[in-house]
Structures are given as C-alpha cells and as structure tokens.
mmCIF file of C-alpha atoms in Angstrom:
data_model
loop_
_atom_site.group_PDB
_atom_site.id
_atom_site.type_symbol
_atom_site.label_atom_id
_atom_site.label_comp_id
_atom_site.label_asym_id
_atom_site.label_seq_id
_atom_site.Cartn_x
_atom_site.Cartn_y
_atom_site.Cartn_z
ATOM 1 C CA MET A 859 -32.520 -4.522 -2.653
ATOM 2 C CA THR A 860 -30.789 -1.721 -3.993
ATOM 3 C CA ILE A 861 -27.763 -2.563 -1.586
ATOM 4 C CA VAL A 862 -27.911 -5.972 -3.050
ATOM 5 C CA TRP A 863 -27.279 -4.960 -6.191
ATOM 6 C CA PHE A 864 -24.850 -2.188 -5.371
ATOM 7 C CA VAL A 865 -22.901 -4.585 -3.480
ATOM 8 C CA LEU A 866 -22.867 -7.358 -6.632
ATOM 9 C CA ARG A 867 -22.104 -4.894 -8.686
ATOM 10 C CA ARG A 868 -18.778 -3.565 -7.167
ATOM 11 C CA LEU A 869 -17.824 -7.515 -7.314
ATOM 12 C CA ALA A 870 -18.422 -7.837 -10.820
ATOM 13 C CA ALA A 871 -16.065 -4.658 -11.317
ATOM 14 C CA MET A 872 -13.836 -6.154 -8.807
ATOM 15 C CA VAL A 873 -13.724 -9.823 -10.656
ATOM 16 C CA VAL A 874 -13.021 -7.553 -14.044
ATOM 17 C CA ILE A 875 -10.343 -5.155 -13.043
ATOM 18 C CA LEU A 876 -8.824 -8.796 -11.643
ATOM 19 C CA ALA A 877 -9.307 -10.345 -14.878
ATOM 20 C CA ILE A 878 -8.140 -7.328 -16.518
ATOM 21 C CA VAL A 879 -4.943 -6.841 -14.605
ATOM 22 C CA SER A 880 -3.671 -10.464 -14.308
ATOM 23 C CA PHE A 881 -3.704 -10.692 -18.213
ATOM 24 C CA LEU A 882 -1.732 -7.626 -18.303
ATOM 25 C CA ILE A 883 0.394 -8.954 -16.176
ATOM 26 C CA PHE A 884 0.935 -12.464 -17.904
ATOM 27 C CA SER A 885 0.837 -10.927 -21.488
ATOM 28 C CA LEU A 886 3.684 -8.156 -19.803
ATOM 29 C CA LEU A 887 6.300 -10.927 -18.143
ATOM 30 C CA ALA A 888 5.395 -13.191 -21.548
ATOM 31 C CA LEU A 889 7.302 -10.422 -23.418
ATOM 32 C CA ALA A 890 9.678 -9.330 -20.639
ATOM 33 C CA PRO A 891 13.374 -9.881 -22.282
ATOM 34 C CA GLY A 892 15.704 -12.325 -20.565
ATOM 35 C CA ASP A 893 14.553 -16.651 -20.020
ATOM 36 C CA PRO A 894 14.091 -17.116 -16.731
ATOM 37 C CA VAL A 895 15.351 -20.568 -16.666
ATOM 38 C CA LEU A 896 19.020 -18.877 -17.968
ATOM 39 C CA LEU A 897 18.833 -16.938 -14.483
ATOM 40 C CA LEU A 898 18.119 -19.786 -12.363
ATOM 41 C CA LEU A 899 20.399 -22.537 -13.629
ATOM 42 C CA GLY A 900 23.493 -20.220 -14.546
ATOM 43 C CA PRO A 901 25.616 -20.240 -17.257
ATOM 44 C CA ALA A 902 27.553 -23.309 -15.603
ATOM 45 C CA LYS A 903 24.224 -25.587 -15.259
ATOM 46 C CA ALA A 904 22.391 -24.661 -17.812
ATOM 47 C CA THR A 905 22.970 -27.707 -20.160
ATOM 48 C CA PRO A 906 19.778 -28.297 -22.556
ATOM 49 C CA GLU A 907 18.803 -31.194 -20.833
ATOM 50 C CA ALA A 908 18.424 -29.212 -17.385
ATOM 51 C CA ILE A 909 16.868 -26.027 -19.528
ATOM 52 C CA ALA A 910 14.210 -28.669 -21.149
ATOM 53 C CA ARG A 911 13.211 -30.070 -17.610
ATOM 54 C CA VAL A 912 13.067 -27.036 -15.917
ATOM 55 C CA ARG A 913 10.683 -25.538 -18.903
ATOM 56 C CA ALA A 914 8.503 -28.533 -18.751
ATOM 57 C CA GLU A 915 7.895 -28.395 -14.953
ATOM 58 C CA PHE A 916 6.911 -24.773 -15.363
ATOM 59 C CA HIS A 917 4.948 -25.253 -18.280
ATOM 60 C CA LEU A 918 7.037 -22.686 -19.937
ATOM 61 C CA ASP A 919 6.770 -24.168 -23.626
ATOM 62 C CA ASP A 920 3.015 -23.904 -23.951
ATOM 63 C CA PRO A 921 1.293 -21.648 -26.239
ATOM 64 C CA PHE A 922 0.773 -18.488 -24.329
ATOM 65 C CA LEU A 923 -3.321 -18.354 -23.924
ATOM 66 C CA GLN A 924 -2.848 -22.462 -22.443
ATOM 67 C CA GLN A 925 0.002 -20.784 -19.905
ATOM 68 C CA TYR A 926 -2.555 -18.115 -18.922
ATOM 69 C CA TRP A 927 -5.738 -20.207 -18.669
ATOM 70 C CA SER A 928 -4.089 -23.453 -16.714
ATOM 71 C CA TRP A 929 -2.565 -20.376 -14.388
ATOM 72 C CA VAL A 930 -6.053 -18.989 -13.739
ATOM 73 C CA GLY A 931 -7.256 -22.269 -13.000
ATOM 74 C CA ASN A 932 -5.053 -23.378 -10.314
ATOM 75 C CA ALA A 933 -5.174 -19.421 -9.201
ATOM 76 C CA LEU A 934 -8.789 -19.791 -8.632
ATOM 77 C CA HIS A 935 -8.205 -22.896 -6.166
ATOM 78 C CA GLY A 936 -5.834 -20.803 -4.069
ATOM 79 C CA ASP A 937 -2.518 -22.683 -6.124
ATOM 80 C CA PHE A 938 -0.696 -20.013 -7.568
ATOM 81 C CA GLY A 939 2.037 -22.490 -8.465
ATOM 82 C CA ARG A 940 5.761 -22.641 -6.911
ATOM 83 C CA SER A 941 8.472 -20.049 -7.159
ATOM 84 C CA ILE A 942 10.944 -20.925 -9.933
ATOM 85 C CA ARG A 943 13.919 -19.088 -8.180
ATOM 86 C CA SER A 944 13.498 -20.882 -4.673
ATOM 87 C CA GLY A 945 11.287 -23.727 -5.402
ATOM 88 C CA GLN A 946 8.507 -22.948 -2.802
ATOM 89 C CA ARG A 947 4.840 -22.353 -3.495
ATOM 90 C CA VAL A 948 4.078 -18.915 -4.158
ATOM 91 C CA THR A 949 1.582 -18.607 -1.089
ATOM 92 C CA GLU A 950 4.531 -19.519 1.278
ATOM 93 C CA VAL A 951 7.134 -17.180 -0.002
ATOM 94 C CA ILE A 952 4.356 -13.950 0.533
ATOM 95 C CA ALA A 953 3.307 -15.501 3.507
ATOM 96 C CA GLU A 954 6.466 -14.930 4.828
ATOM 97 C CA ARG A 955 7.233 -11.571 3.901
ATOM 98 C CA PHE A 956 3.689 -10.042 4.328
ATOM 99 C CA PRO A 957 4.112 -9.694 8.461
ATOM 100 C CA VAL A 958 6.358 -7.034 7.374
ATOM 101 C CA THR A 959 4.246 -5.352 4.875
ATOM 102 C CA LEU A 960 1.374 -5.678 7.348
ATOM 103 C CA LEU A 961 3.513 -3.905 10.334
ATOM 104 C CA LEU A 962 4.412 -0.972 8.211
ATOM 105 C CA ALA A 963 0.712 -0.688 6.887
ATOM 106 C CA VAL A 964 -0.353 -0.640 10.155
ATOM 107 C CA TYR A 965 1.786 1.978 11.601
ATOM 108 C CA ALA A 966 1.890 4.836 8.752
ATOM 109 C CA PHE A 967 -2.219 4.065 8.984
ATOM 110 C CA VAL A 968 -1.891 5.140 13.196
ATOM 111 C CA LEU A 969 0.169 8.049 12.080
ATOM 112 C CA THR A 970 -2.299 9.243 9.714
ATOM 113 C CA ALA A 971 -4.596 9.100 11.966
ATOM 114 C CA VAL A 972 -3.146 10.337 14.830
ATOM 115 C CA ILE A 973 -2.255 13.305 12.869
ATOM 116 C CA GLY A 974 -3.917 14.010 10.061
ATOM 117 C CA ILE A 975 -7.681 14.078 11.981
ATOM 118 C CA PRO A 976 -6.396 16.380 14.720
ATOM 119 C CA ALA A 977 -4.481 18.511 12.138
ATOM 120 C CA GLY A 978 -7.645 19.060 9.855
ATOM 121 C CA LEU A 979 -9.832 19.349 12.657
ATOM 122 C CA ALA A 980 -7.646 22.448 14.149
ATOM 123 C CA SER A 981 -7.749 23.539 10.861
ATOM 124 C CA GLY A 982 -11.312 23.576 10.503
ATOM 125 C CA VAL A 983 -12.191 25.396 13.772
ATOM 126 C CA ARG A 984 -9.111 28.233 13.118
ATOM 127 C CA ARG A 985 -10.379 28.578 9.306
ATOM 128 C CA GLY A 986 -8.379 31.764 7.536
ATOM 129 C CA ARG A 987 -6.219 31.830 10.742
ATOM 130 C CA LYS A 988 -2.350 31.542 10.818
ATOM 131 C CA LEU A 989 -2.632 27.372 11.919
ATOM 132 C CA ASP A 990 -5.227 26.881 9.030
ATOM 133 C CA ARG A 991 -2.547 28.236 6.656
ATOM 134 C CA THR A 992 0.221 26.417 7.933
ATOM 135 C CA VAL A 993 -2.128 23.340 7.718
ATOM 136 C CA THR A 994 -3.104 23.736 4.544
ATOM 137 C CA PHE A 995 0.365 24.760 2.882
ATOM 138 C CA THR A 996 2.028 21.514 5.038
ATOM 139 C CA SER A 997 -0.240 19.236 3.191
ATOM 140 C CA LEU A 998 0.336 20.661 0.012
ATOM 141 C CA ILE A 999 3.772 19.749 0.596
ATOM 142 C CA GLY A 1000 2.944 16.287 1.898
ATOM 143 C CA LEU A 1001 0.937 15.628 -1.462
ATOM 144 C CA SER A 1002 3.358 16.764 -3.481
ATOM 145 C CA ALA A 1003 6.823 15.247 -2.434
ATOM 146 C CA PRO A 1004 7.544 12.165 -4.263
ATOM 147 C CA THR A 1005 8.111 8.917 -1.838
ATOM 148 C CA PHE A 1006 11.109 7.912 -3.119
ATOM 149 C CA ALA A 1007 12.560 11.951 -2.063
ATOM 150 C CA VAL A 1008 10.984 11.738 1.030
ATOM 151 C CA ALA A 1009 12.650 8.464 2.046
ATOM 152 C CA VAL A 1010 16.467 9.817 1.042
ATOM 153 C CA LEU A 1011 15.674 12.994 2.899
ATOM 154 C CA LEU A 1012 14.869 11.071 6.009
ATOM 155 C CA ILE A 1013 17.594 8.847 5.677
ATOM 156 C CA TYR A 1014 19.914 11.246 5.388
ATOM 157 C CA VAL A 1015 19.068 13.631 8.423
ATOM 158 C CA PHE A 1016 17.487 11.069 10.525
ATOM 159 C CA ALA A 1017 19.659 7.738 9.850
ATOM 160 C CA ILE A 1018 22.754 9.071 8.921
ATOM 161 C CA TRP A 1019 23.544 12.606 9.934
ATOM 162 C CA LEU A 1020 21.753 12.480 13.471
ATOM 163 C CA GLY A 1021 21.878 8.417 13.726
ATOM 164 C CA TRP A 1022 18.259 8.549 15.292
ATOM 165 C CA PHE A 1023 17.279 5.488 13.164
ATOM 166 C CA PRO A 1024 18.243 2.394 11.627
ATOM 167 C CA PRO A 1025 18.915 3.230 7.786
ATOM 168 C CA PHE A 1026 17.724 -0.086 6.830
ATOM 169 C CA GLY A 1027 16.748 -3.823 7.910
ATOM 170 C CA ALA A 1028 13.139 -4.817 9.535
ATOM 171 C CA GLY A 1029 15.282 -5.873 12.515
ATOM 172 C CA GLU A 1030 14.182 -8.506 15.738
ATOM 173 C CA GLY A 1031 11.055 -9.457 17.394
ATOM 174 C CA LEU A 1032 8.054 -6.769 17.932
ATOM 175 C CA GLY A 1033 10.024 -3.934 19.756
ATOM 176 C CA ASP A 1034 12.868 -4.248 17.335
ATOM 177 C CA ARG A 1035 10.909 -4.002 14.225
ATOM 178 C CA ILE A 1036 8.345 -1.213 14.916
ATOM 179 C CA TYR A 1037 12.228 0.921 15.647
ATOM 180 C CA HIS A 1038 13.318 -0.111 12.525
ATOM 181 C CA THR A 1039 10.092 0.515 10.809
ATOM 182 C CA THR A 1040 9.425 3.852 12.049
ATOM 183 C CA LEU A 1041 10.823 5.909 9.133
ATOM 184 C CA PRO A 1042 9.305 3.873 6.759
ATOM 185 C CA ALA A 1043 5.657 4.492 8.267
ATOM 186 C CA ILE A 1044 6.603 8.082 8.163
ATOM 187 C CA THR A 1045 7.483 8.284 4.734
ATOM 188 C CA LEU A 1046 4.729 6.247 3.873
ATOM 189 C CA ALA A 1047 2.224 8.344 6.016
ATOM 190 C CA ILE A 1048 3.301 11.929 5.036
ATOM 191 C CA GLY A 1049 0.787 11.856 1.838
ATOM 192 C CA SER A 1050 -2.038 9.969 3.463
ATOM 193 C CA ILE A 1051 -1.492 12.492 5.921
ATOM 194 C CA ALA A 1052 -2.026 15.399 4.201
ATOM 195 C CA ILE A 1053 -5.032 13.495 2.237
ATOM 196 C CA VAL A 1054 -6.546 12.753 5.543
ATOM 197 C CA SER A 1055 -5.645 16.014 6.704
ATOM 198 C CA ARG A 1056 -7.788 17.955 4.072
ATOM 199 C CA GLN A 1057 -10.645 15.787 4.227
ATOM 200 C CA THR A 1058 -11.130 16.361 7.735
ATOM 201 C CA ARG A 1059 -10.765 19.752 7.289
ATOM 202 C CA ALA A 1060 -13.596 20.126 4.706
ATOM 203 C CA ALA A 1061 -15.481 17.954 6.164
ATOM 204 C CA SER A 1062 -15.736 19.698 9.644
ATOM 205 C CA MET A 1063 -16.308 23.265 7.841
ATOM 206 C CA ASP A 1064 -19.164 21.586 6.171
ATOM 207 C CA VAL A 1065 -21.167 20.201 9.195
ATOM 208 C CA ALA A 1066 -20.012 23.703 11.305
ATOM 209 C CA THR A 1067 -22.447 25.343 8.450
ATOM 210 C CA ARG A 1068 -25.336 22.668 9.775
ATOM 211 C CA ASP A 1069 -28.540 24.455 11.202
ATOM 212 C CA TYR A 1070 -28.061 22.277 13.902
ATOM 213 C CA VAL A 1071 -25.074 23.399 14.949
ATOM 214 C CA THR A 1072 -26.482 27.029 14.323
ATOM 215 C CA PHE A 1073 -28.558 25.657 17.038
ATOM 216 C CA ALA A 1074 -26.697 24.827 19.509
ATOM 217 C CA ARG A 1075 -24.749 28.063 19.198
ATOM 218 C CA ALA A 1076 -27.565 29.685 19.575
ATOM 219 C CA ARG A 1077 -27.946 28.053 23.307
ATOM 220 C CA ALA A 1078 -24.612 29.238 23.686
ATOM 221 C CA THR A 1079 -23.173 25.441 23.936
ATOM 222 C CA GLY A 1080 -19.297 25.331 24.389
ATOM 223 C CA SER A 1081 -17.378 25.865 21.090
ATOM 224 C CA SER A 1082 -15.540 22.880 22.012
ATOM 225 C CA THR A 1083 -18.079 20.720 22.964
ATOM 226 C CA ILE A 1084 -20.141 22.123 19.362
ATOM 227 C CA TRP A 1085 -16.913 20.623 17.552
ATOM 228 C CA ARG A 1086 -16.924 17.717 19.465
ATOM 229 C CA ARG A 1087 -19.809 16.190 19.961
ATOM 230 C CA TYR A 1088 -21.694 17.798 16.608
ATOM 231 C CA VAL A 1089 -19.465 18.645 14.131
ATOM 232 C CA LEU A 1090 -16.706 15.847 14.729
ATOM 233 C CA ARG A 1091 -19.071 13.136 15.276
ATOM 234 C CA ASN A 1092 -21.130 14.084 11.898
ATOM 235 C CA ALA A 1093 -17.690 14.685 10.194
ATOM 236 C CA ALA A 1094 -16.659 11.400 10.925
ATOM 237 C CA LEU A 1095 -18.287 9.099 7.650
ATOM 238 C CA PRO A 1096 -16.132 11.015 4.800
ATOM 239 C CA VAL A 1097 -13.268 10.779 6.782
ATOM 240 C CA ILE A 1098 -13.751 6.786 7.776
ATOM 241 C CA THR A 1099 -14.127 6.353 4.193
ATOM 242 C CA VAL A 1100 -11.146 7.938 3.009
ATOM 243 C CA ALA A 1101 -8.966 6.494 6.528
ATOM 244 C CA GLY A 1102 -9.975 2.862 4.559
ATOM 245 C CA LEU A 1103 -8.671 3.833 1.382
ATOM 246 C CA VAL A 1104 -5.580 5.415 2.643
ATOM 247 C CA PHE A 1105 -5.076 1.690 4.590
ATOM 248 C CA ALA A 1106 -5.717 -0.109 1.512
ATOM 249 C CA PHE A 1107 -3.049 2.141 -0.720
ATOM 250 C CA ALA A 1108 -0.241 1.344 2.717
ATOM 251 C CA LEU A 1109 -1.234 -2.118 2.171
ATOM 252 C CA THR A 1110 -0.306 -2.299 -1.537
ATOM 253 C CA GLY A 1111 1.339 0.956 -2.381
ATOM 254 C CA ALA A 1112 4.363 0.421 -0.202
ATOM 255 C CA VAL A 1113 6.779 -1.091 -3.233
ATOM 256 C CA LEU A 1114 9.354 2.096 -3.486
ATOM 257 C CA VAL A 1115 9.143 2.242 0.717
ATOM 258 C CA GLU A 1116 10.253 -1.051 1.368
ATOM 259 C CA TYR A 1117 12.809 -1.002 -1.492
ATOM 260 C CA ALA A 1118 14.272 2.480 -0.193
ATOM 261 C CA PHE A 1119 14.618 0.811 3.212
ATOM 262 C CA ALA A 1120 15.426 -2.672 2.509
ATOM 263 C CA LEU A 1121 12.577 -4.002 4.104
ATOM 264 C CA PRO A 1122 11.813 -7.584 3.161
ATOM 265 C CA GLY A 1123 7.932 -7.321 2.695
ATOM 266 C CA ILE A 1124 5.580 -8.013 -0.899
ATOM 267 C CA GLY A 1125 6.808 -4.380 -2.368
ATOM 268 C CA ALA A 1126 10.331 -5.700 -2.472
ATOM 269 C CA LEU A 1127 9.322 -9.048 -2.806
ATOM 270 C CA LEU A 1128 7.948 -7.399 -6.231
ATOM 271 C CA VAL A 1129 10.988 -5.686 -7.357
ATOM 272 C CA GLU A 1130 13.020 -8.813 -6.828
ATOM 273 C CA SER A 1131 10.670 -11.335 -8.544
ATOM 274 C CA VAL A 1132 10.852 -8.884 -11.682
ATOM 275 C CA GLN A 1133 14.436 -8.636 -11.708
ATOM 276 C CA ARG A 1134 14.557 -12.470 -11.496
ATOM 277 C CA LEU A 1135 11.896 -12.636 -13.844
ATOM 278 C CA ASP A 1136 10.243 -15.132 -11.266
ATOM 279 C CA LEU A 1137 6.838 -15.349 -13.445
ATOM 280 C CA PRO A 1138 4.696 -17.196 -10.432
ATOM 281 C CA VAL A 1139 5.691 -14.817 -7.734
ATOM 282 C CA VAL A 1140 5.370 -11.676 -9.770
ATOM 283 C CA GLN A 1141 2.202 -13.135 -11.173
ATOM 284 C CA ALA A 1142 0.927 -13.628 -7.497
ATOM 285 C CA VAL A 1143 1.762 -10.418 -6.013
ATOM 286 C CA ALA A 1144 0.551 -8.031 -8.654
ATOM 287 C CA LEU A 1145 -2.807 -9.961 -8.400
ATOM 288 C CA PHE A 1146 -2.694 -9.230 -4.385
ATOM 289 C CA THR A 1147 -1.789 -5.836 -4.733
ATOM 290 C CA ALA A 1148 -4.433 -5.228 -7.367
#
C-alpha cells in the first residue's frame, strides 16, 4: 500500500508541475512583444481582413483565461492545435523532429554508460592513486564546462581544424546520421559522463566497505572477482537511477546542442518557434520537455 501511495503522490506532483509550467509558458507568451499574425502574413499580406481571419482561426482575440482553458481542454484530448507558421498539426511538427532528438539522446546515453561507469569503477578501485585523481579532476572539468563552450570548441577542433566530422546538419540515412550526430552527442554527454563516473565511484567505494566484501577478501577471493561480482553488482542500483535521470535530461535538455550544431530536433524547433512566436508549437514543446 505504501508503494501505491508513493506512486500516486508522484503522479499528482507531476500533474501539478505540468499545470504550473503550462500556465507560466502561456503567460510569458501572452506578454511577449510582437504579433505572431504579422510575422506569419508579412507586411504585404497583412490586410485588416487577413489579420482578423487568422486571429479568429487561432482564437487570439479571446480573453487570456479563455484561451488557456480552451488549450488545456484540447491538450487533454491530444489536440495541441495547428502551427501558426506552417498550418500543420503541432503533433505532426513534433513527430517530424523527434527522431533526431531521440538519436542524439540515445547516442549521448550510450557514451555516458560506456565511458562513465568504467571510469568511475576504475577510480573507486584505485582510490587515492594517480588514476583516481585524474578521473576526479577530469569529471570536475566536465561538470564545470558550459555546453555552448564545449560545442564551439569541438566544432573548431574536430570539424574545422581536423575536418574529421561535419560541423552541422543531421545527414541522411542511419549511418550518416550517426556520423553527423557524433560531435553533438559528445557535447551533450560530457557533463553526464562526469556525473555518472562520480556516482559510480562513490557507490563502489561505499559497497567496498561492507562486511560481505571484507569476508570475501578474508577468503582470499581475487580482487577482480570481488569488484565484478560483489561491488559492481551491488553498486549498480544508484548508478542505474542516475543513468535514468541522465537519459531524461539528454532527451529534453538538448536545446543548446541542437541549435549549435544546426540539428533539426525538438530543441531547435523550440528556438525557432519562440523566434517566430509560433505559440501552439512553443506550448506543446515546453509541456513535452517539462
């Protein structure tokens, strides 16, 4: 019963957070300068009749609260409206961009797991030694480095100077997309690798002091067997928890990375929609990332 109440409380908290985020986004967009209708029509086509028609189509003349409740009611039925810019359904616009963001998030998550967990485990095994100090110092730099600065540095070194990777674009086909997404995935994964490596190090060092590990050492069990069979297995739970949060962050927090590398994903869609005051798209993407 305790687990059921815990799940219900978390679900209720999620609903409250989504409601607050949606209202704040709606309010900020309503206060934003500029008229999306004028941006859509342009100076040549912005006749009074055309402006009135578009504003009526998207209910832009309704009172604020009426607009918000109308949007919430439609959103609960899976209808996020149509893009002011393209006229497409918002769900279709997001579906077109989502595969790029998903590939980037999965790629970054794989890099995080492949590099972060072994680095943290090696650091824990060699606590206080040169490798441990190197991993700790490197992870501190990874946590401190701004994402946009890392993106610019990687583009300059590996795309412009060495020419190993393309500086922008998503590519065509799975292999080409993976190739184009390598630098963005590394950029997105650097901070996550630092977090996972530090968490793995802390968890492994905590497990290494347990009684059953001491007993295994007393039985002259090999060090590699102890770390593989006892330490890594029992330290995996907190690491898996952090890894899940890392994947969620990679999926929803790639705005700067996608914009820096000109990837046509959800993050770039959000930036473009804010610049063009495409209100239905901004509201839907903000709710999705929340």
